[in-house]
Structures are given as structure tokens and as C-alpha cells.
Tab-separated table of C-alpha atoms in Angstrom:
chain	number	residue	atom	x	y	z
A	62	MET	CA	22.805	1.040	-15.229
A	63	ARG	CA	21.978	-1.685	-17.780
A	64	ARG	CA	19.831	-3.338	-14.993
A	65	VAL	CA	17.912	-0.181	-14.337
A	66	THR	CA	17.325	0.324	-18.013
A	67	SER	CA	15.942	-3.203	-18.434
A	68	LEU	CA	13.676	-2.576	-15.536
A	69	VAL	CA	12.306	0.547	-17.269
A	70	VAL	CA	11.607	-1.519	-20.312
A	71	SER	CA	9.594	-4.025	-18.147
A	72	ALA	CA	7.704	-0.980	-16.684
A	73	LEU	CA	6.659	0.182	-20.107
A	74	ALA	CA	5.383	-3.317	-20.918
A	75	VAL	CA	3.039	-3.221	-17.908
A	76	VAL	CA	2.042	0.387	-17.694
A	77	ALA	CA	-0.541	0.331	-20.536
A	78	PRO	CA	-2.847	-2.205	-18.799
A	79	VAL	CA	-2.305	-0.388	-15.533
A	80	ALA	CA	-3.393	2.839	-17.124
A	81	THR	CA	-6.593	1.475	-18.800
A	82	ARG	CA	-7.916	-0.933	-16.107
A	83	ALA	CA	-10.767	0.118	-13.841
A	84	GLN	CA	-9.732	1.799	-10.601
A	85	PRO	CA	-10.553	0.017	-7.438
A	86	SER	CA	-13.329	1.286	-5.133
A	87	GLY	CA	-12.078	4.066	-2.967
A	88	ALA	CA	-9.309	5.147	-5.213
A	89	ASP	CA	-9.406	8.218	-7.473
A	90	GLY	CA	-9.079	8.008	-11.316
A	91	PRO	CA	-8.720	11.074	-13.624
A	92	GLU	CA	-12.317	12.134	-13.115
A	93	GLY	CA	-11.128	15.710	-12.771
A	94	ALA	CA	-9.168	15.663	-15.964
A	95	ILE	CA	-7.295	18.735	-17.083
A	96	ASP	CA	-9.098	20.724	-19.885
A	97	ARG	CA	-5.994	22.662	-21.065
A	98	LYS	CA	-3.936	21.566	-24.006
A	99	LEU	CA	-0.575	20.282	-22.866
A	100	ALA	CA	2.750	19.413	-24.507
A	101	VAL	CA	5.908	17.866	-23.181
A	102	TRP	CA	9.039	19.436	-24.643
A	103	ARG	CA	11.599	16.919	-23.533
A	104	PHE	CA	13.413	15.356	-20.537
A	105	ASP	CA	17.208	16.100	-20.301
A	106	ALA	CA	19.632	13.509	-18.853
A	107	LEU	CA	22.017	14.520	-16.056
A	108	GLY	CA	24.707	11.789	-15.773
A	109	ILE	CA	22.264	9.076	-16.949
A	110	GLU	CA	21.944	7.054	-20.155
A	111	PRO	CA	19.709	8.921	-22.633
A	112	GLU	CA	17.807	5.756	-23.379
A	113	LEU	CA	16.604	5.537	-19.757
A	114	VAL	CA	15.543	9.153	-19.735
A	115	ALA	CA	13.649	8.688	-23.043
A	116	ARG	CA	11.699	5.867	-21.503
A	117	LEU	CA	10.849	7.800	-18.396
A	118	GLU	CA	9.586	10.626	-20.663
A	119	THR	CA	7.357	8.094	-22.413
A	120	LEU	CA	5.973	6.980	-19.101
A	121	PHE	CA	5.249	10.549	-18.136
A	122	ARG	CA	3.547	11.246	-21.469
A	123	MET	CA	1.329	8.143	-21.159
A	124	GLU	CA	0.101	9.420	-17.755
A	125	LEU	CA	-0.562	12.870	-19.041
A	126	ASP	CA	-2.624	11.397	-21.875
A	127	ARG	CA	-4.918	9.836	-19.242
A	128	LEU	CA	-5.154	13.137	-17.338
A	129	ASP	CA	-5.692	15.543	-20.261
A	130	LYS	CA	-8.970	15.775	-22.041
A	131	GLN	CA	-7.312	17.072	-25.163
A	132	ALA	CA	-4.950	15.168	-27.381
A	133	MET	CA	-1.268	15.946	-26.703
A	134	PRO	CA	1.187	16.432	-29.547
A	135	SER	CA	3.453	13.426	-29.972
A	136	ARG	CA	7.276	13.383	-29.941
A	137	ARG	CA	7.143	13.171	-33.777
A	138	ASP	CA	4.728	16.170	-33.980
A	139	ILE	CA	7.056	18.236	-31.872
A	140	ASP	CA	10.202	17.227	-33.864
A	141	ARG	CA	8.455	18.266	-37.084
A	142	ALA	CA	7.196	21.579	-35.779
A	143	ILE	CA	10.253	22.832	-33.826
A	144	THR	CA	13.383	23.564	-35.924
A	145	GLY	CA	16.404	25.795	-35.830
A	146	ASP	CA	17.530	27.604	-32.784
A	147	ALA	CA	14.339	26.642	-30.928
A	148	ARG	CA	15.577	23.160	-30.686
A	149	GLU	CA	18.458	24.336	-28.434
A	150	CYS	CA	16.027	25.423	-25.665
A	151	THR	CA	17.251	24.060	-22.324
A	152	GLY	CA	14.291	24.900	-20.211
A	153	GLU	CA	14.141	28.722	-19.910
A	154	ASP	CA	10.597	30.032	-19.554
A	155	ARG	CA	10.722	32.316	-22.618
A	156	CYS	CA	11.913	29.780	-25.051
A	157	LEU	CA	9.525	27.170	-23.733
A	158	ALA	CA	6.686	29.567	-24.165
A	159	ALA	CA	7.729	30.260	-27.733
A	160	ILE	CA	7.724	26.473	-28.427
A	161	GLY	CA	4.318	26.166	-26.893
A	162	LYS	CA	2.973	28.910	-29.191
A	163	ARG	CA	4.311	26.972	-32.190
A	164	LEU	CA	2.561	23.878	-31.003
A	165	GLY	CA	-0.672	25.675	-30.175
A	166	VAL	CA	-0.850	24.545	-26.512
A	167	ASP	CA	-1.693	26.233	-23.261
A	168	VAL	CA	0.884	24.669	-20.978
A	169	ILE	CA	4.293	23.175	-21.865
A	170	LEU	CA	6.233	20.946	-19.639
A	171	THR	CA	9.903	19.968	-19.504
A	172	GLY	CA	12.103	18.042	-17.060
A	173	THR	CA	15.468	16.599	-16.115
A	174	VAL	CA	16.422	13.184	-14.752
A	175	GLY	CA	19.498	13.035	-12.482
A	176	GLN	CA	21.242	10.135	-10.711
A	177	LEU	CA	21.297	9.981	-6.912
A	178	GLY	CA	23.339	7.037	-5.891
A	179	ASP	CA	21.469	3.919	-7.065
A	180	ASN	CA	18.278	5.937	-7.579
A	181	TYR	CA	17.288	8.728	-9.856
A	182	VAL	CA	15.293	11.855	-9.360
A	183	LEU	CA	12.820	13.543	-11.776
A	184	THR	CA	12.445	17.248	-11.822
A	185	ILE	CA	9.630	18.723	-13.828
A	186	LYS	CA	8.308	22.242	-14.409
A	187	SER	CA	5.342	23.682	-16.281
A	188	VAL	CA	5.195	26.996	-18.109
A	189	ASP	CA	2.109	28.990	-19.147
A	190	VAL	CA	2.425	29.636	-22.771
A	191	ALA	CA	0.363	32.967	-22.696
A	192	THR	CA	2.344	34.588	-19.946
A	193	ALA	CA	5.765	32.932	-20.425
A	194	LYS	CA	5.847	32.340	-16.687
A	195	ALA	CA	6.525	29.089	-14.727
A	196	LEU	CA	3.462	27.726	-13.158
A	197	GLN	CA	5.029	25.075	-10.893
A	198	LYS	CA	8.140	23.100	-10.371
A	199	ILE	CA	8.372	19.779	-8.491
A	200	GLN	CA	10.921	17.147	-7.708
A	201	SER	CA	10.038	13.501	-7.236
A	202	ASP	CA	11.111	11.287	-4.397
A	203	PRO	CA	14.108	9.108	-5.380
A	204	LEU	CA	12.828	6.521	-7.833
A	205	ARG	CA	14.057	2.920	-7.333
A	206	GLY	CA	14.766	0.396	-9.975
A	207	GLN	CA	11.606	-1.722	-9.573
A	208	PRO	CA	8.827	-1.389	-12.203
A	209	ASP	CA	6.063	-0.867	-9.734
A	210	ASP	CA	7.873	1.919	-7.918
A	211	LEU	CA	8.985	3.414	-11.188
A	212	ILE	CA	5.398	3.527	-12.543
A	213	GLU	CA	4.015	4.988	-9.321
A	214	GLY	CA	6.691	7.540	-9.006
A	215	VAL	CA	6.212	8.944	-12.490
A	216	ARG	CA	2.458	8.985	-12.146
A	217	VAL	CA	2.567	10.729	-8.838
A	218	ALA	CA	4.914	13.311	-10.296
A	219	ALA	CA	2.346	14.057	-13.103
A	220	TYR	CA	-0.561	14.392	-10.701
A	221	ARG	CA	1.467	16.523	-8.201
A	222	LEU	CA	2.177	18.967	-11.042
A	223	LEU	CA	-1.238	19.228	-12.646
A	224	ALA	CA	-3.812	17.664	-10.361
A	225	PRO	CA	-2.593	17.611	-6.740
A	226	ASP	CA	-6.145	17.431	-5.452
A	227	GLN	CA	-6.408	13.880	-6.929
A	228	LEU	CA	-3.454	12.425	-5.065
A	229	HIS	CA	-5.377	9.878	-2.967
A	230	GLY	CA	-5.347	6.310	-1.896
A	231	ALA	CA	-7.527	4.107	0.254
A	232	ILE	CA	-7.512	1.646	3.142
A	233	GLN	CA	-9.850	-1.303	3.373
A	234	VAL	CA	-10.571	-2.730	6.911
A	235	GLN	CA	-11.279	-6.422	6.597
A	236	THR	CA	-12.733	-8.063	9.737
A	237	ASP	CA	-15.598	-10.283	10.867
A	238	LEU	CA	-16.071	-8.237	14.051
A	239	VAL	CA	-19.304	-6.430	14.653
A	240	GLY	CA	-19.370	-3.312	16.645
A	241	ALA	CA	-15.637	-2.689	16.710
A	242	GLU	CA	-14.632	0.949	16.754
A	243	VAL	CA	-12.413	2.158	13.918
A	244	VAL	CA	-10.120	5.100	14.557
A	245	LEU	CA	-7.895	6.567	11.841
A	246	ASP	CA	-5.285	9.216	12.784
A	247	GLY	CA	-7.142	9.877	16.031
A	248	LYS	CA	-10.531	10.428	14.424
A	249	SER	CA	-13.313	7.892	14.973
A	250	LEU	CA	-14.879	6.586	11.679
A	251	GLY	CA	-17.637	4.534	13.308
A	252	LYS	CA	-18.159	0.878	14.070
A	253	THR	CA	-17.740	-2.273	11.996
A	254	PRO	CA	-18.996	-3.200	9.506
A	255	LEU	CA	-17.991	0.008	7.791
A	256	PRO	CA	-19.854	1.131	4.693
A	257	ARG	CA	-18.499	0.473	1.150
A	258	ASN	CA	-17.116	-2.943	2.223
A	259	GLY	CA	-14.758	-1.274	4.830
A	260	VAL	CA	-13.019	0.969	2.214
A	261	ILE	CA	-11.871	4.311	3.598
A	262	GLY	CA	-11.133	6.453	0.544
A	263	LYS	CA	-9.622	9.736	-0.453
A	264	LEU	CA	-6.716	9.540	1.945
A	265	ALA	CA	-3.491	11.465	1.622
A	266	LEU	CA	-0.565	9.440	0.517
A	267	GLY	CA	1.859	8.171	3.207
A	268	LYS	CA	1.514	6.669	6.622
A	269	HIS	CA	-1.760	6.546	8.516
A	270	ARG	CA	-2.390	5.314	12.088
A	271	LEU	CA	-5.180	2.807	12.309
A	272	ARG	CA	-6.787	1.505	15.554
A	273	VAL	CA	-9.576	-1.042	15.902
A	274	ALA	CA	-10.936	-1.893	19.330
A	275	ALA	CA	-13.892	-4.019	20.494
A	276	PRO	CA	-15.474	-4.888	23.863
A	277	ASP	CA	-14.610	-8.323	25.315
A	278	TYR	CA	-11.344	-8.493	23.349
A	279	GLU	CA	-7.945	-8.573	24.907
A	280	HIS	CA	-6.018	-5.857	22.962
A	281	PRO	CA	-6.916	-3.466	20.198
A	282	TYR	CA	-5.350	-3.645	16.760
A	283	GLU	CA	-2.977	-0.701	16.282
A	284	ASP	CA	-0.589	-0.172	13.314
A	285	GLU	CA	0.673	2.212	10.692
A	286	VAL	CA	-0.720	1.710	7.126
A	287	ASP	CA	1.004	2.944	4.054
A	288	VAL	CA	-1.464	4.550	1.647
A	289	ARG	CA	-0.261	4.517	-1.973
A	290	PHE	CA	-1.506	6.422	-5.094
A	291	GLN	CA	-4.760	5.128	-6.466
A	292	LYS	CA	-4.481	1.902	-4.602
A	293	VAL	CA	-6.419	0.183	-1.840
A	294	SER	CA	-4.339	-0.977	1.057
A	295	PRO	CA	-6.047	-4.003	2.683
A	296	VAL	CA	-5.816	-4.395	6.467
A	297	VAL	CA	-6.968	-7.719	8.052
A	298	VAL	CA	-7.988	-7.242	11.647
A	299	ARG	CA	-8.309	-10.159	14.066
A	300	LEU	CA	-8.676	-9.639	17.813
A	301	VAL	CA	-8.182	-12.197	20.573
A	302	PRO	CA	-11.386	-12.657	22.665
A	303	SER	CA	-11.304	-12.598	26.507
A	304	THR	CA	-13.648	-13.837	29.211
A	305	GLN	CA	-15.523	-11.650	31.608
A	306	VAL	CA	-15.738	-11.991	35.455
A	307	VAL	CA	-18.335	-9.846	37.086
A	308	GLY	CA	-17.175	-8.885	40.505
A	309	THR	CA	-17.807	-5.633	42.410
A	310	GLY	CA	-19.844	-3.962	39.779
A	311	ARG	CA	-17.050	-3.789	37.232
A	312	VAL	CA	-15.804	-6.028	34.362
A	313	GLN	CA	-12.424	-7.586	34.870
A	314	ARG	CA	-10.579	-9.302	32.097
A	315	VAL	CA	-8.947	-12.606	32.872
A	316	GLU	CA	-6.739	-14.993	30.819
A	317	ARG	CA	-8.290	-18.251	29.799
A	318	GLN	CA	-6.577	-21.426	31.204
A	319	PRO	CA	-6.874	-25.017	30.062
A	320	PHE	CA	-9.158	-27.076	32.353
A	321	TYR	CA	-6.345	-29.497	33.207
A	322	THR	CA	-4.428	-26.662	34.927
A	323	ARG	CA	-7.361	-25.674	37.210
A	324	THR	CA	-7.049	-26.474	40.950
A	325	TRP	CA	-10.259	-28.557	41.064
A	326	PHE	CA	-9.006	-30.791	38.298
A	327	VAL	CA	-5.675	-31.396	40.065
A	328	VAL	CA	-7.361	-32.231	43.393
A	329	VAL	CA	-9.826	-34.680	41.790
A	330	ALA	CA	-7.210	-36.232	39.694
A	331	GLY	CA	-4.971	-36.749	42.740
A	332	ALA	CA	-7.673	-38.323	44.767
A	333	ALA	CA	-8.641	-40.680	41.968
A	334	ALA	CA	-5.029	-41.758	41.693
A	335	VAL	CA	-4.807	-42.476	45.466
A	336	GLY	CA	-7.951	-44.514	45.372
A	337	LEU	CA	-6.855	-46.537	42.383
A	338	GLY	CA	-3.493	-47.321	44.021
A	339	ALA	CA	-5.263	-48.542	47.277
A	340	ALA	CA	-7.504	-50.881	45.335
A	341	ILE	CA	-4.634	-52.417	43.395
A	342	GLY	CA	-2.639	-52.883	46.687
A	343	TYR	CA	-5.640	-54.524	48.388
A	344	ARG	CA	-6.058	-56.981	45.501
A	345	LEU	CA	-2.438	-57.883	45.476
A	346	GLY	CA	-2.426	-58.576	49.322
A	347	HIS	CA	-5.336	-61.047	49.091
A	348	VAL	CA	-4.270	-63.367	46.306
A	349	PRO	CA	-5.199	-67.026	47.356
A	350	THR	CA	-2.368	-69.637	47.689
A	351	CYS	CA	-2.943	-73.300	46.560
A	352	HIS	CA	-0.829	-76.488	47.358
A	353	TYR	CA	-0.577	-79.722	45.387
A	354	ASP	CA	0.315	-83.156	46.768
A	355	ALA	CA	2.017	-86.083	45.006
A	356	SER	CA	-1.247	-87.468	43.728
A	357	GLY	CA	-2.162	-84.065	42.143
A	358	ALA	CA	-4.773	-83.159	44.737
A	359	ARG	CA	-5.114	-79.353	45.225
A	360	GLY	CA	-5.718	-77.660	48.529
A	361	CYS	CA	-6.342	-73.824	48.774
């Protein structure tokens, strides 16, 4: 567990620049920010080190700060305002609503973090302070001990709870082909080059089936692309060209062969070899012979 805790510390070190940097084209930032005042009561640990849970709560608060237009009460503000029996609230709707009224917020959130094998699961619920009724309760996918996965898992949990319509990602089709048809999940999106530098935005998170096909190319590109939250997944498409043979009014695709494997080349090369061998044999059979006598005179 010490290893997982150290990874959470690393995640906190990098989440601030991630939260403030400009979003890539095709991904969605918090343009539809929440205009209700929020507060996070606390995250409880279920079989996990409290330090780890406290850091996960910090990550969650940082993401809500980006999503909420109004300033959220800090952990220190909450500790000062909530005293006595109210501090013993373990997540019941009524006591959470009472805490929310003391804090002067519209919605109060709380959660638990439990261990699942080598992973951990974040469960969060939100309560409407005015009605003392739960608005929503969600459970994250198992979060793994890698900083990138940790950050994304906590951010997705925040958006799923408060802004599910902003849970999007994007794909970018990178290719030098012109006129290739792009099909995503069975729907044609047009031909390359696609607008916006090939970025296909506002896609649901998860797997999407991409197909790119073009005339005069052997095989189309087909693969599943994983779309992640507020990220652009680049896909580089290269197709193998083919030749065309026009026969009986239809186009037939044939495989290109090196010229030295063609029949005409083999025949010509064979004939040339035979001719060269005959010439060499003729020259060897007509070599002149010379004789020398005792005085050194030569006769050929």
C-alpha cells in the first residue's frame, strides 16, 4: 500500500498543471460549469490507509473547483464550521443536509474509498440541501495505482456526478490520403481530409470502431480506438496501394511483383546466358597454336 500512496503523491504533483492547461481541440473543458454552491463533507476509508483517502479527496476537490463557478469551502472552513455531534455524520441524507445548511451550500457531497484487490473503488453521492434528498450516487471503475489513471478516474467520477453531458473525448484521423471514406461506429463521417485537422470530437468514452477505406488501395484500415476523457486519441492511417488491370469492364486488383520475377525477364535473361556461353566456347575452340625451333624462329 505504500507504493500506491507514493503514486497518489506523484499524481497530486502533476494534477495542477493538468487542470489549468488549455484543452486540446475536440475535447471538452468545463464550459458548462455548475452554478450551484458545492461542498465536500469528507471521504471515508474502508480498509485503506487514511492518508491515501485524504489525497483522493484532495484530487476530487481540485476537480470540483474547476467545475463549479462558485468558490467551495475548504477543508479548514468545514472543520471550523462543523462541531459537536454533526462531526459524527457518516453519510445519511438528513445529517448531510444539516451540515450543508451550516455551510450555506446548495449541494453537499460525500464518499467512501474501498479496496478491491490491488485496486480501489470510489463511491460518491450528492445530497440536495434544501430537500435533504439524495440527488445521485455513483461508483467509479476500479482505479489502478498509476498517476494518469488515478487522475482520470477521479475526474471522470466528478463529471459523472455533476456534469455527465460533458463526459467526452475525441479521435484525430491522421493521414495523407485524399478522398478516403471515414466510417465511425458504422456511420460515414465524410472523406479525407476531414475538417478541424481530422479531429472527431464529443465522442462517448470507451471503444469506438474506426474504418478508413480508399479506392485503389489493397485493404481498408479497421480497428477499435479507445476514447478517453478530455483527450484526443490520434490514429495514423496508412494504406497499401494496389495496381489496376482493366479487363472485361471491371477493375481487378492484382499484387505487384518485382520485374525480375516476370516471365519475359526470365526468358530474355536465359537467352542472353546461352548466347554468351556459345561465344565463349567458340573463342576457346579457335585459339592459335605457335611452335618455336632451336634457333627461336616461330611458326603459327
